[in-house]
PDB file of C-alpha atoms in Angstrom:
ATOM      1  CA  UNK A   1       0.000   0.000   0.000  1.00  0.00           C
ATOM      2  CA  UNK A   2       1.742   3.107  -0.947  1.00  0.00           C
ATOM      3  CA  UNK A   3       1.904   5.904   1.019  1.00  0.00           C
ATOM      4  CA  UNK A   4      -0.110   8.428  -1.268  1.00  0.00           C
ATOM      5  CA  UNK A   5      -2.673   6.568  -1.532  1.00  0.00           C
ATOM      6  CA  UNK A   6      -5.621   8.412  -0.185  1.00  0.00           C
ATOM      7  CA  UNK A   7      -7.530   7.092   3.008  1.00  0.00           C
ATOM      8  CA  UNK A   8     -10.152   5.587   1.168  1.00  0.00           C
ATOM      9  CA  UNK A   9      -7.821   3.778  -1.281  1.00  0.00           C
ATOM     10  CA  UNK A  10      -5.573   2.249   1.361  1.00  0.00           C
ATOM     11  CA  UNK A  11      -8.122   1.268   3.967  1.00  0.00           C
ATOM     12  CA  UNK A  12      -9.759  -0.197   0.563  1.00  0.00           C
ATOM     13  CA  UNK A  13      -6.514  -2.162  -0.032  1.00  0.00           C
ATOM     14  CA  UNK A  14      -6.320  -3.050   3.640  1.00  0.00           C
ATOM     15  CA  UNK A  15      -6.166  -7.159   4.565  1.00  0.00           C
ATOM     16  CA  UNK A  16      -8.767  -6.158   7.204  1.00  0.00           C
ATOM     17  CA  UNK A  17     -11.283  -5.718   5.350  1.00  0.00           C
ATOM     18  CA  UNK A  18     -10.460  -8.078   2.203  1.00  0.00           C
ATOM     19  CA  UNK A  19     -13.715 -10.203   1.322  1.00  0.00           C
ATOM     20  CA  UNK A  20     -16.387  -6.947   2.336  1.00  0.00           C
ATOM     21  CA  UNK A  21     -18.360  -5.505  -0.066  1.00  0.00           C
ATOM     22  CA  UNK A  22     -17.461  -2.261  -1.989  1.00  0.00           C
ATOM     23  CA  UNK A  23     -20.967  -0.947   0.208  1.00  0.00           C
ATOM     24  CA  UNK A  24     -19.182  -2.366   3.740  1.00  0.00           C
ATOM     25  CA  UNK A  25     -15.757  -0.818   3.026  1.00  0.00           C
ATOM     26  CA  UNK A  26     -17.352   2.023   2.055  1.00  0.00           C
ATOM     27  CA  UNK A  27     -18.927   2.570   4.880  1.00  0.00           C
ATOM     28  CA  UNK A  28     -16.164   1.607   7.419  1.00  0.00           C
ATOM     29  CA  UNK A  29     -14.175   4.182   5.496  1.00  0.00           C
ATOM     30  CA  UNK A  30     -16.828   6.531   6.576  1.00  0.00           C
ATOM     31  CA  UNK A  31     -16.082   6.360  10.233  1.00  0.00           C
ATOM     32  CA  UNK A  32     -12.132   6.827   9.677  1.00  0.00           C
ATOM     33  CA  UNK A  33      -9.934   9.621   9.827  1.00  0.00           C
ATOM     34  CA  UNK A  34      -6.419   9.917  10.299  1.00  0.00           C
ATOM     35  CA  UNK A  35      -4.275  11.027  13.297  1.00  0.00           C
ATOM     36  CA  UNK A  36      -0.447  11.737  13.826  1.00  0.00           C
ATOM     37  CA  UNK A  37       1.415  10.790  17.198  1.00  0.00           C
ATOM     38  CA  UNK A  38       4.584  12.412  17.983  1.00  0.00           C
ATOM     39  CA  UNK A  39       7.213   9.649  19.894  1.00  0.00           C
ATOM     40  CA  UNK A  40       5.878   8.617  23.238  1.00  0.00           C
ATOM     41  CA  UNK A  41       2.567  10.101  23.180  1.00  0.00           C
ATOM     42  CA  UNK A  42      -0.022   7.904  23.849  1.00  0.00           C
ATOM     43  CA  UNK A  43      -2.406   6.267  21.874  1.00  0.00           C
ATOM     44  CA  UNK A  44      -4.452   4.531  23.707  1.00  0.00           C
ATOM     45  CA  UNK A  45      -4.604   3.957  27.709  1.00  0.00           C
ATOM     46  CA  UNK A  46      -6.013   0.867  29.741  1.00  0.00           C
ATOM     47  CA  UNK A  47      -9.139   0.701  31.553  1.00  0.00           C
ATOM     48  CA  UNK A  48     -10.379   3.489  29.834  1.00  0.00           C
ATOM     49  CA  UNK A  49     -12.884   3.778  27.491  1.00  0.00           C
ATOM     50  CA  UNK A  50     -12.483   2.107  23.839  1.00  0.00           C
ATOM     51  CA  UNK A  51     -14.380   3.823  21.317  1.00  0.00           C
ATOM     52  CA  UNK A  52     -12.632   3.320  17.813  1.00  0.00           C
ATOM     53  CA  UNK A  53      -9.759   0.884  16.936  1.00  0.00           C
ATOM     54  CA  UNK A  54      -6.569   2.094  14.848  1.00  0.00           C
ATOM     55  CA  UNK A  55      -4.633   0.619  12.456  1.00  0.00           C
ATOM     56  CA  UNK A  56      -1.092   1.992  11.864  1.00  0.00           C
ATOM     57  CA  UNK A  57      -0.462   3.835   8.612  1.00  0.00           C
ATOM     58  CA  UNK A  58       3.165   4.866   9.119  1.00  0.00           C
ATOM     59  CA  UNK A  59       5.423   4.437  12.048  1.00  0.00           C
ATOM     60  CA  UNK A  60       5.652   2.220  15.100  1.00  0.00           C
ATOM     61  CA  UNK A  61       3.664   1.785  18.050  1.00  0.00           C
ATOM     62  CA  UNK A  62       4.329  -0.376  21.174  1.00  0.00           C
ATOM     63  CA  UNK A  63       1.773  -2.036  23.029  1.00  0.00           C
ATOM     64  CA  UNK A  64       2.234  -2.610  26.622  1.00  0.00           C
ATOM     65  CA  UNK A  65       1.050  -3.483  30.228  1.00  0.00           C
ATOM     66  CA  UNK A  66       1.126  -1.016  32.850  1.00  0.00           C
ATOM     67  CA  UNK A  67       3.048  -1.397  35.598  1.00  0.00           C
ATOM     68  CA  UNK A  68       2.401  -0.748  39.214  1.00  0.00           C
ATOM     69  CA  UNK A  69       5.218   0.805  39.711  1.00  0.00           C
ATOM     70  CA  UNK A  70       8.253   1.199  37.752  1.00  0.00           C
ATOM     71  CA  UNK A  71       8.503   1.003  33.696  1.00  0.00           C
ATOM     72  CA  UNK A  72       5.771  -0.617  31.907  1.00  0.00           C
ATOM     73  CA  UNK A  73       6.109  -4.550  29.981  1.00  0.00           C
ATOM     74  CA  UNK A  74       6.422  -4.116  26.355  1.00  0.00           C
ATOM     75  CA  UNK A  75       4.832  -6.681  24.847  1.00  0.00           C
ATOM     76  CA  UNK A  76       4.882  -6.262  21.398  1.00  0.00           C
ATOM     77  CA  UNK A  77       6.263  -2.916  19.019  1.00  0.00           C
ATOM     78  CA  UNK A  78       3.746  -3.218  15.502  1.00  0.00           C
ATOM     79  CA  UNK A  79       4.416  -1.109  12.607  1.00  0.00           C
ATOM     80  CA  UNK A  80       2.965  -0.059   9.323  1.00  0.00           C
ATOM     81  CA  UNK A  81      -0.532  -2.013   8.472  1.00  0.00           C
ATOM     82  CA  UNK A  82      -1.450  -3.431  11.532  1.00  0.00           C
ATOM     83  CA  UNK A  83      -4.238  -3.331  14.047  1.00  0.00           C
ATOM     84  CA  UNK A  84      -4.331  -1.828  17.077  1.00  0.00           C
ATOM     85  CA  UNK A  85      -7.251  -2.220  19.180  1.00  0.00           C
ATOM     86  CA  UNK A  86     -10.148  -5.200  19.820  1.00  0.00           C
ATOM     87  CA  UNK A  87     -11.552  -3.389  22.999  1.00  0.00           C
ATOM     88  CA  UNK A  88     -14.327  -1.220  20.778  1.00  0.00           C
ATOM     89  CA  UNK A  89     -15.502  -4.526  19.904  1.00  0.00           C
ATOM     90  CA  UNK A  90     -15.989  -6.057  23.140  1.00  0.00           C
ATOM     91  CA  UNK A  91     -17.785  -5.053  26.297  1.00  0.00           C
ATOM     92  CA  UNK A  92     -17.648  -3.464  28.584  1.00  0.00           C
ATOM     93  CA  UNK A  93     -15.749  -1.326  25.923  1.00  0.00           C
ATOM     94  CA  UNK A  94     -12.739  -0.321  27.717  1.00  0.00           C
ATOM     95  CA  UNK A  95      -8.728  -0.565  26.831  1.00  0.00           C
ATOM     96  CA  UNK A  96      -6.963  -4.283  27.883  1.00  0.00           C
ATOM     97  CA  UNK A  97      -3.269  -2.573  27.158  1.00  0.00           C
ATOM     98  CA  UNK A  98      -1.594   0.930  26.679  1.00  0.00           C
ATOM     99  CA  UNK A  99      -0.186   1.826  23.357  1.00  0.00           C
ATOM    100  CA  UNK A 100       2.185   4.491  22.638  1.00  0.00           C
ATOM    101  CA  UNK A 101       4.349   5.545  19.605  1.00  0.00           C
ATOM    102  CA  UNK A 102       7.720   4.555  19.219  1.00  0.00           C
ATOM    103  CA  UNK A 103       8.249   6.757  16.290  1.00  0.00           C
ATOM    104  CA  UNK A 104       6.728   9.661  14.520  1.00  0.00           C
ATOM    105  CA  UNK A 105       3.498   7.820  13.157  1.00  0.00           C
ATOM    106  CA  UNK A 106      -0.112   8.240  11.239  1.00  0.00           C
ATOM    107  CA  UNK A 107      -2.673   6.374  12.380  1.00  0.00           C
ATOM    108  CA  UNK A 108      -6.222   5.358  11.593  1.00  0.00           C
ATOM    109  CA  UNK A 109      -8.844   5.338  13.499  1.00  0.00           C
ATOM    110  CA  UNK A 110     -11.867   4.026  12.806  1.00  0.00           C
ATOM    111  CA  UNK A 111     -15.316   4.996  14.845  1.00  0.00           C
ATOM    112  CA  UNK A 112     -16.382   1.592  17.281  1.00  0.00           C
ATOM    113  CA  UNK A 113     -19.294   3.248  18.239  1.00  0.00           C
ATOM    114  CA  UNK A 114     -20.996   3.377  14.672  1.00  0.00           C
ATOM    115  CA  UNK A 115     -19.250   0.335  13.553  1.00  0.00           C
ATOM    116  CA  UNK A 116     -20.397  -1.435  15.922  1.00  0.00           C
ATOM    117  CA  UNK A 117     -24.340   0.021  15.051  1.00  0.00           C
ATOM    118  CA  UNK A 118     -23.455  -1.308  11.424  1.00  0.00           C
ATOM    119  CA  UNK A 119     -22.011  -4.796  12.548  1.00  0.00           C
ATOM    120  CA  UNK A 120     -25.880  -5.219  14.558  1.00  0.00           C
ATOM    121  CA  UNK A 121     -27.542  -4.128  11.282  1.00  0.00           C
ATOM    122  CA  UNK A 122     -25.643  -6.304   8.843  1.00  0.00           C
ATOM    123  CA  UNK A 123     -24.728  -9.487  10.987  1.00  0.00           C
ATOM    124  CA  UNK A 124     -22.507 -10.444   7.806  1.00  0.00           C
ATOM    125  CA  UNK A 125     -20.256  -7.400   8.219  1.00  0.00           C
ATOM    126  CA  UNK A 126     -20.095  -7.966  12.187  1.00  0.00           C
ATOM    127  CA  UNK A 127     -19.349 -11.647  11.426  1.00  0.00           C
ATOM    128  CA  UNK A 128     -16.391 -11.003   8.979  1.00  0.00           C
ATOM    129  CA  UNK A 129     -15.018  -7.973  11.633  1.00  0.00           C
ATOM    130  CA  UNK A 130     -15.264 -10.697  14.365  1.00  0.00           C
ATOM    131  CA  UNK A 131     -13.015 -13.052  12.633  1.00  0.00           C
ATOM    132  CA  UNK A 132     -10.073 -10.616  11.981  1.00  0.00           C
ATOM    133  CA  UNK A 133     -10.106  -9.197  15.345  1.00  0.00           C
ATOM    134  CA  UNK A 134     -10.436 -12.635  17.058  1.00  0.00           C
ATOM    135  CA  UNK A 135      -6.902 -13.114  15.670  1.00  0.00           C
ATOM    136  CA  UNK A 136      -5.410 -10.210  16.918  1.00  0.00           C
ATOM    137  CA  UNK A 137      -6.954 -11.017  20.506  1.00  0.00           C
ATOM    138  CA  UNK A 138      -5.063 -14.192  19.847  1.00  0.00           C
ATOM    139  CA  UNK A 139      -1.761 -12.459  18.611  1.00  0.00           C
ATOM    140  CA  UNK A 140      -2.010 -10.386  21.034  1.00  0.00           C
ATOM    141  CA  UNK A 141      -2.684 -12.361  24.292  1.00  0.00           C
ATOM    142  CA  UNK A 142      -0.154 -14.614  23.261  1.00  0.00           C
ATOM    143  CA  UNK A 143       2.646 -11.686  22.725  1.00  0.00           C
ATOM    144  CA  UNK A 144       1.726 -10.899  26.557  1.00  0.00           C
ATOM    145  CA  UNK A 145       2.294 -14.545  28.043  1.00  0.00           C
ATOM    146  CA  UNK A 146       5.654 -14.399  25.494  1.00  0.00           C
ATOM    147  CA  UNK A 147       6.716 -11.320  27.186  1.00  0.00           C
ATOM    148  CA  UNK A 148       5.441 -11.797  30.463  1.00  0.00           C
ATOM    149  CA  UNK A 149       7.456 -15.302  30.610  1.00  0.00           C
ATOM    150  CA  UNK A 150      10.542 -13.955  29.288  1.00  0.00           C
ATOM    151  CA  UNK A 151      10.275 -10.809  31.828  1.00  0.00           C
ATOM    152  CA  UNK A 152       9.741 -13.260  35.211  1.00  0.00           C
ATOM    153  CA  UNK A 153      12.415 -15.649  34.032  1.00  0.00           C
ATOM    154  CA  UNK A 154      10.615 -18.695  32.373  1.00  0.00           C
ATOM    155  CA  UNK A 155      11.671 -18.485  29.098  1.00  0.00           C
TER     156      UNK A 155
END
């Protein structure tokens, strides 16, 4: 996906949503805009609430657990096309990790709150969204038990 590409043609050419209909994309498209995200600022924050998801145009973004006290567990650094965020799709709705840039970056984000409205109304768009983001809960999860063994000495 090349960089100039506008919004509509990228999130178009985005493996996310490979297998919708020109009228679903369309629509997803709809709900996204685009945000830039200077080196450690945040992204996202957890336990608070999740209302879109992201996906990251340019740049690099690390997802982590918070710490009690001291420097939070990174447990995974994603870059350029992937997906940040399954929380919007879940309830209660709220963040399960941080995520901050590592580098300057774009990002997308895309609206939960009226995706989620179009998922109830077309069950075949909600079932297709389910699917990808089931993985990344997967991917995800299992980058935390990675991390979180390697950090306490098990692996």
């Amino acid at each position: 996906m090349a960089e100039a590409d506008t919004l509509s043609d990228y999130l178009v050419k985005h493996p996310v949503f490979a297998g919708l209909t020109p009228t679903q994309t369309k629509l997803i498209v709809s709900y996204a805009s685009e945000i830039e995200f200077k080196p450690g600022q945040r992204v996202f924050q957890r336990d608070f609430d999740a209302q879109e998801f992201f996906i990251v145009r340019k740049g690099s973004v690390a997802i982590e657990v918070p710490a009690i006290d001291g420097e939070s567990l990174k447990i995974q650094t994603v870059g350029d096309g992937s997906l940040l965020g399954w929380s919007w799709f879940i309830p209660p709705y709220r963040w399960s990790f941080d995520a901050r840039a590592v580098t300057p970056s774009t990002v997308i984000s895309v609206d939960g709150q009226k995706l989620r409205q179009a998922c109830d109304a077309d069950t075949k768009l909600g079932y297709h969204l389910i699917k990808r983001f089931a993985m990344l809960m997967a991917e995800r999860l299992n980058a935390a038990r990675v991390e979180a063994m390697r950090h306490y000495g098990s692996l």
